[in-house]
């Protein structure tokens, strides 16, 4: 079983991800992980914290001469803005954060909750996902995330190859797939910031090169769509997830939802084994398993909860009405969220690949993968 845990606080000394069950024999490119960490810090509408931090990964355990050993891998991202011991508590809980609920749950401080609840923790989730992508690359599986909506303004993707779309996304300050939409949406973010408000948006992630049979129908907690939904919903500020057509499928008759099955002999040597679909409303998943089509998953991110013009709150000591506390924050972090969601999806796909094809070493997994494809073609 491939899995990971994280540790660390927003303004603590460091952040750590401990990855367990990662197969031996994978060459680790830390520069590629650092690229993802830098992307997470970018995007239009970010706050001052990103000018302080310069996130880079340090692989502390689990590799020898740059190659994984099969033992636990500790990934560290150090906080340059370490000041936790100098910070005071917040007396006024902020609506939308875990301030009030956490203080009540633990019968303690708001600070003790907000430091761990902060999205700063996602830096090492991105590092873990970027490591997982290096395993997926051996199977020619790619994971690609981008922004499709900001504050109700749609960014219609420009069609193109994966490389063409990646080039567009990487030129965009919004991480969208239509550069013509950037100026208007950046202006919207600027106006929103001047009003002391914040914006959310919608992210889409596409996974290509996926074979049949990742996940299973046999138990509810092993269905891949459920595991993906949990991983994405566990990202801070994500309030909704849909796969494929998603909620729109509930509004249409079955004949307009389900994807017909065709067979193309010329594609039998691809991961879809020649079974093609004229549509992909299922988003690559049926009965909790991959069906050989691209996985498509979307996430809805709420606006950031910390407002420069605070909402009404209550002083926890006096119980008197007050404005909520304010701490340094972003106006819009949807671009960063797209990087986070992309990488948590990548890690879950890697988990499913390890589950399906064994996990002691990469060479063993690749052998089992090729054997599975051969047997499936002959079925």
Coordinates of C-alpha atoms in Angstrom, one line a residue:
X1 CA 0.0 0.0 0.0
X2 CA 1.4 3.4 -1.0
X3 CA 0.4 6.2 1.4
X4 CA 1.7 9.3 3.0
X5 CA 1.3 11.5 6.1
X6 CA 2.2 15.1 6.6
X7 CA 3.5 17.1 9.6
X8 CA 4.2 20.7 10.4
X9 CA 2.5 24.1 11.1
X10 CA 2.2 27.1 8.9
X11 CA 4.7 29.2 10.8
X12 CA 6.6 26.3 12.4
X13 CA 10.2 25.3 11.6
X14 CA 9.4 22.9 8.8
X15 CA 6.9 20.8 6.9
X16 CA 7.4 17.0 6.3
X17 CA 5.7 14.4 4.2
X18 CA 6.5 10.7 5.0
X19 CA 5.8 8.5 2.0
X20 CA 5.5 4.8 2.7
X21 CA 5.3 2.0 0.2
X22 CA 7.0 3.7 -2.6
X23 CA 8.7 1.1 -4.9
X24 CA 12.4 0.8 -5.2
X25 CA 14.2 1.7 -8.4
X26 CA 12.7 5.0 -9.3
X27 CA 15.2 7.8 -10.1
X28 CA 14.2 10.9 -8.2
X29 CA 14.5 14.3 -9.9
X30 CA 14.3 16.9 -7.1
X31 CA 14.4 19.7 -9.6
X32 CA 11.1 18.5 -11.0
X33 CA 9.6 18.5 -7.5
X34 CA 10.9 22.0 -7.0
X35 CA 9.2 23.1 -10.2
X36 CA 5.8 22.0 -8.8
X37 CA 6.6 23.8 -5.5
X38 CA 7.3 27.0 -7.3
X39 CA 4.1 26.7 -9.4
X40 CA 2.2 26.3 -6.1
X41 CA 3.6 29.6 -4.9
X42 CA 2.6 31.4 -8.1
X43 CA -0.5 32.6 -9.7
X44 CA -2.2 36.0 -9.8
X45 CA -3.8 37.3 -6.5
X46 CA -1.4 35.7 -4.1
X47 CA -0.3 37.5 -0.8
X48 CA 2.9 38.5 0.9
X49 CA 3.8 35.0 2.3
X50 CA 4.9 33.9 -1.2
X51 CA 7.5 36.7 -1.3
X52 CA 9.1 35.3 1.8
X53 CA 9.2 31.6 1.1
X54 CA 11.3 29.9 -1.6
X55 CA 10.1 26.3 -1.4
X56 CA 12.5 23.6 -2.2
X57 CA 12.3 19.9 -1.3
X58 CA 15.0 18.0 0.7
X59 CA 14.7 14.3 0.4
X60 CA 15.9 13.2 3.8
X61 CA 15.5 9.4 3.7
X62 CA 14.7 6.5 1.3
X63 CA 17.1 7.1 -1.5
X64 CA 20.7 6.1 -2.4
X65 CA 22.5 7.7 -5.3
X66 CA 19.3 9.4 -6.2
X67 CA 17.3 6.2 -6.6
X68 CA 14.5 5.0 -4.3
X69 CA 15.2 2.1 -2.0
X70 CA 11.7 0.9 -1.2
X71 CA 11.9 2.2 2.3
X72 CA 10.0 5.2 3.7
X73 CA 10.8 8.5 2.0
X74 CA 10.9 11.7 4.1
X75 CA 10.3 14.9 2.1
X76 CA 11.1 18.2 3.9
X77 CA 10.2 21.8 2.9
X78 CA 11.6 24.3 5.4
X79 CA 9.6 27.4 6.4
X80 CA 11.7 30.6 6.1
X81 CA 8.8 32.4 7.8
X82 CA 9.3 30.5 11.1
X83 CA 7.9 32.5 13.9
X84 CA 5.3 30.3 15.6
X85 CA 6.7 30.8 19.1
X86 CA 6.5 34.6 18.8
X87 CA 2.8 34.6 17.6
X88 CA -0.1 35.4 19.9
X89 CA -3.5 33.8 19.9
X90 CA -6.4 35.2 17.9
X91 CA -9.3 36.3 20.2
X92 CA -11.8 36.7 17.3
X93 CA -12.6 33.6 15.2
X94 CA -12.8 34.1 11.4
X95 CA -15.9 32.8 9.6
X96 CA -15.0 30.1 7.1
X97 CA -11.9 29.0 8.9
X98 CA -11.7 26.2 11.5
X99 CA -11.0 28.8 14.3
X100 CA -14.2 28.5 16.3
X101 CA -14.9 24.8 15.6
X102 CA -11.3 23.9 16.5
X103 CA -11.1 26.0 19.6
X104 CA -14.3 24.3 20.8
X105 CA -13.2 20.8 19.8
X106 CA -9.8 20.9 21.5
X107 CA -10.9 23.3 24.3
X108 CA -7.9 25.4 23.5
X109 CA -6.5 28.2 21.4
X110 CA -7.4 29.3 17.9
X111 CA -3.7 29.5 17.0
X112 CA -3.2 25.9 17.8
X113 CA -5.8 25.0 15.1
X114 CA -5.1 27.5 12.4
X115 CA -1.4 26.8 12.2
X116 CA -2.1 23.2 11.2
X117 CA -5.3 23.8 9.3
X118 CA -3.5 26.4 7.0
X119 CA -3.1 25.5 3.4
X120 CA 0.7 26.0 3.9
X121 CA 0.7 22.3 4.7
X122 CA -0.1 21.5 1.1
X123 CA 3.5 22.3 0.1
X124 CA 4.5 18.8 1.1
X125 CA 1.4 17.3 -0.4
X126 CA 2.5 18.8 -3.7
X127 CA 6.0 17.4 -3.1
X128 CA 4.6 13.9 -2.5
X129 CA 2.4 14.2 -5.6
X130 CA 5.4 15.4 -7.7
X131 CA 7.3 12.3 -6.5
X132 CA 4.4 10.1 -7.4
X133 CA 4.4 11.6 -11.0
X134 CA 7.9 10.3 -11.4
X135 CA 6.6 6.8 -10.8
X136 CA 3.6 7.3 -13.1
X137 CA 6.0 8.6 -15.9
X138 CA 7.4 5.1 -16.2
X139 CA 3.9 3.9 -17.2
X140 CA 3.4 6.9 -19.5
X141 CA 0.6 8.2 -17.3
X142 CA 0.4 12.0 -17.2
X143 CA -1.6 14.2 -14.8
X144 CA -2.5 17.8 -15.9
X145 CA -4.4 20.4 -14.0
X146 CA -5.6 23.9 -14.9
X147 CA -8.1 26.6 -13.9
X148 CA -11.5 26.7 -15.8
X149 CA -13.3 29.4 -13.8
X150 CA -12.5 32.3 -11.4
X151 CA -15.2 34.2 -9.5
X152 CA -17.9 33.0 -11.9
X153 CA -15.9 34.0 -15.0
X154 CA -15.4 31.0 -17.3
X155 CA -12.0 30.3 -18.9
X156 CA -12.9 28.2 -22.0
X157 CA -9.9 25.9 -22.8
X158 CA -8.1 26.3 -26.1
X159 CA -8.0 22.9 -27.8
X160 CA -4.6 21.3 -28.5
X161 CA -2.2 18.6 -27.7
X162 CA -1.1 18.1 -24.1
X163 CA 2.2 19.8 -24.8
X164 CA 0.4 22.8 -26.5
X165 CA -2.0 23.1 -23.6
X166 CA 0.8 22.8 -21.0
X167 CA 2.6 25.7 -22.8
X168 CA -0.5 27.8 -22.6
X169 CA -1.1 27.1 -19.0
X170 CA 2.5 27.8 -18.0
X171 CA 2.3 31.2 -19.7
X172 CA -0.9 32.1 -17.9
X173 CA -0.8 33.9 -14.6
X174 CA -4.1 32.3 -13.8
X175 CA -3.0 28.8 -14.9
X176 CA -5.8 28.6 -17.4
X177 CA -5.9 27.4 -21.0
X178 CA -6.9 30.6 -22.7
X179 CA -4.5 33.5 -22.5
X180 CA -7.1 35.9 -23.9
X181 CA -9.1 35.6 -20.7
X182 CA -6.2 36.6 -18.4
X183 CA -6.5 40.5 -18.6
X184 CA -10.2 40.6 -17.7
X185 CA -9.9 38.1 -14.8
X186 CA -6.8 39.8 -13.4
X187 CA -8.8 43.1 -13.4
X188 CA -11.6 41.3 -11.5
X189 CA -9.1 40.0 -8.9
X190 CA -7.7 43.5 -8.5
X191 CA -11.2 45.1 -8.0
X192 CA -12.1 42.3 -5.5
X193 CA -8.9 42.9 -3.5
X194 CA -9.5 46.7 -3.4
X195 CA -13.0 45.9 -2.0
X196 CA -11.4 43.8 0.8
X197 CA -13.0 40.6 -0.6
X198 CA -11.8 37.3 -2.1
X199 CA -12.5 34.9 -5.0
X200 CA -12.7 31.2 -5.6
X201 CA -13.0 29.2 -8.7
X202 CA -13.1 25.8 -10.4
X203 CA -10.2 23.5 -11.3
X204 CA -10.0 20.6 -13.8
X205 CA -7.5 17.8 -13.8
X206 CA -7.1 15.3 -16.6
X207 CA -5.2 12.0 -16.3
X208 CA -4.1 10.4 -19.6
X209 CA -2.5 7.1 -20.4
X210 CA -4.5 5.2 -17.8
X211 CA -5.0 1.5 -18.3
X212 CA -8.1 -0.5 -17.6
X213 CA -8.6 -1.8 -14.1
X214 CA -7.2 0.6 -11.6
X215 CA -9.4 0.6 -8.5
X216 CA -12.1 -1.9 -7.9
X217 CA -15.9 -2.4 -7.6
X218 CA -15.5 -5.0 -4.7
X219 CA -15.4 -2.7 -1.7
X220 CA -16.7 0.8 -1.2
X221 CA -13.5 2.2 0.3
X222 CA -11.3 0.9 -2.6
X223 CA -13.4 2.4 -5.4
X224 CA -11.0 4.8 -7.2
X225 CA -13.6 7.5 -7.8
X226 CA -14.2 7.5 -4.0
X227 CA -10.5 7.7 -3.2
X228 CA -10.0 10.5 -5.7
X229 CA -12.9 12.4 -4.3
X230 CA -11.6 12.1 -0.7
X231 CA -8.1 13.2 -1.7
X232 CA -9.4 16.3 -3.5
X233 CA -12.0 17.2 -0.9
X234 CA -9.3 17.0 1.7
X235 CA -7.5 20.0 0.1
X236 CA -8.2 23.2 2.1
X237 CA -11.2 25.3 0.8
X238 CA -12.4 22.6 -1.7
X239 CA -16.2 22.4 -1.3
X240 CA -17.2 20.2 -4.2
X241 CA -15.9 17.5 -6.5
X242 CA -17.3 16.0 -9.7
X243 CA -16.0 13.4 -12.2
X244 CA -16.7 13.5 -15.9
X245 CA -20.1 15.0 -16.5
X246 CA -20.7 15.2 -12.8
X247 CA -23.8 17.0 -11.6
X248 CA -25.0 17.6 -15.1
X249 CA -25.6 13.8 -15.5
X250 CA -28.4 14.1 -13.0
X251 CA -30.2 16.5 -15.3
X252 CA -30.2 14.4 -18.5
X253 CA -31.7 11.1 -19.6
X254 CA -29.4 8.1 -19.7
X255 CA -29.1 8.1 -23.5
X256 CA -27.4 11.5 -23.2
X257 CA -25.1 10.4 -20.3
X258 CA -23.6 7.0 -20.9
X259 CA -20.7 6.5 -23.3
X260 CA -21.2 4.1 -26.2
X261 CA -18.5 1.4 -26.6
X262 CA -16.6 1.0 -29.9
X263 CA -13.6 -1.1 -30.9
X264 CA -10.7 0.2 -33.1
X265 CA -8.2 -2.6 -34.0
X266 CA -5.5 0.0 -34.7
X267 CA -5.5 1.1 -31.0
X268 CA -5.3 -2.4 -29.5
X269 CA -1.7 -1.8 -28.4
X270 CA -2.6 1.4 -26.4
X271 CA -3.7 1.3 -22.8
X272 CA -7.4 1.4 -23.8
X273 CA -6.8 -2.0 -25.7
X274 CA -8.7 -0.7 -28.7
X275 CA -11.9 0.0 -26.8
X276 CA -12.9 3.6 -27.7
X277 CA -15.7 5.9 -26.6
X278 CA -17.1 8.8 -28.7
X279 CA -17.7 10.6 -25.5
X280 CA -16.2 10.5 -22.0
X281 CA -19.1 11.6 -19.7
X282 CA -18.1 9.0 -17.2
X283 CA -14.7 10.8 -16.8
X284 CA -12.7 7.6 -17.2
X285 CA -14.3 5.7 -14.3
X286 CA -17.1 3.1 -14.2
X287 CA -18.0 1.1 -11.1
X288 CA -15.0 2.4 -9.2
X289 CA -12.5 1.3 -11.9
X290 CA -10.7 3.0 -14.7
X291 CA -12.1 2.1 -18.2
X292 CA -9.2 3.0 -20.4
X293 CA -10.4 6.6 -21.1
X294 CA -8.8 9.8 -19.6
X295 CA -9.8 10.5 -16.0
X296 CA -11.5 13.9 -15.7
X297 CA -12.1 15.4 -12.3
X298 CA -13.2 18.9 -11.3
X299 CA -13.0 20.7 -7.9
X300 CA -14.8 23.8 -6.7
X301 CA -12.8 26.0 -4.4
X302 CA -14.5 28.5 -2.1
X303 CA -13.2 32.1 -1.8
X304 CA -10.4 32.5 0.8
X305 CA -12.0 32.9 4.3
X306 CA -9.7 35.7 5.6
X307 CA -11.2 39.0 4.5
X308 CA -9.5 42.4 4.6
X309 CA -12.9 43.8 5.4
X310 CA -13.8 41.2 8.1
X311 CA -17.2 39.7 8.7
X312 CA -19.0 39.8 12.0
X313 CA -17.7 37.6 14.8
X314 CA -17.6 37.2 18.5
X315 CA -14.8 37.8 21.0
X316 CA -14.3 34.4 22.6
X317 CA -13.4 35.9 26.0
X318 CA -16.1 38.5 26.4
X319 CA -18.7 37.0 24.0
X320 CA -19.2 40.6 22.7
X321 CA -19.8 41.2 18.9
X322 CA -16.7 42.2 17.0
X323 CA -15.1 42.0 13.6
X324 CA -13.2 38.8 12.8
X325 CA -9.5 38.8 13.1
X326 CA -7.3 39.4 10.0
X327 CA -4.0 37.7 9.2
X328 CA -2.0 38.2 6.0
X329 CA -3.7 36.4 3.2
X330 CA -4.3 36.1 -0.6
X331 CA -7.1 37.6 -2.6
X332 CA -7.3 34.6 -4.9
X333 CA -5.4 31.3 -4.7
X334 CA -7.2 29.3 -7.3
X335 CA -4.0 28.9 -9.4
X336 CA -2.2 27.5 -6.5
X337 CA -5.1 25.2 -5.7
X338 CA -4.9 23.8 -9.3
X339 CA -1.3 22.7 -8.6
X340 CA -2.3 21.1 -5.3
X341 CA -5.3 19.2 -6.7
X342 CA -3.2 18.0 -9.7
X343 CA -0.6 16.6 -7.3
X344 CA -3.0 14.9 -4.8
X345 CA -4.7 13.3 -7.8
X346 CA -1.3 12.1 -9.1
X347 CA -0.6 10.5 -5.7
X348 CA -3.9 8.6 -5.7
X349 CA -3.4 7.4 -9.2
X350 CA 0.1 6.2 -8.2
X351 CA -1.5 4.4 -5.2
X352 CA -3.9 2.6 -7.6
X353 CA -1.0 1.6 -9.9
X354 CA 0.9 0.2 -6.9
X355 CA -2.2 -1.7 -5.8
X356 CA -2.8 -3.2 -9.2
X357 CA 0.8 -4.1 -10.3
X358 CA 2.6 -4.7 -7.0
X359 CA 5.0 -2.4 -5.3
X360 CA 8.4 -3.8 -4.3
X361 CA 10.3 -2.4 -7.3
X362 CA 9.7 -0.5 -10.5
X363 CA 11.1 -3.2 -12.7
X364 CA 8.8 -5.8 -11.2
X365 CA 5.8 -3.5 -11.6
X366 CA 6.6 -2.8 -15.2
X367 CA 6.8 -6.5 -15.9
X368 CA 3.4 -7.1 -14.3
X369 CA 2.0 -4.2 -16.2
X370 CA 3.1 -5.6 -19.6
X371 CA 1.8 -9.0 -18.6
X372 CA -1.6 -7.6 -17.7
X373 CA -1.8 -5.7 -21.0
X374 CA -0.9 -8.9 -23.0
X375 CA -3.5 -11.0 -21.1
X376 CA -6.2 -8.3 -21.5
X377 CA -5.6 -8.1 -25.3
X378 CA -6.0 -11.9 -25.5
X379 CA -9.1 -12.0 -23.4

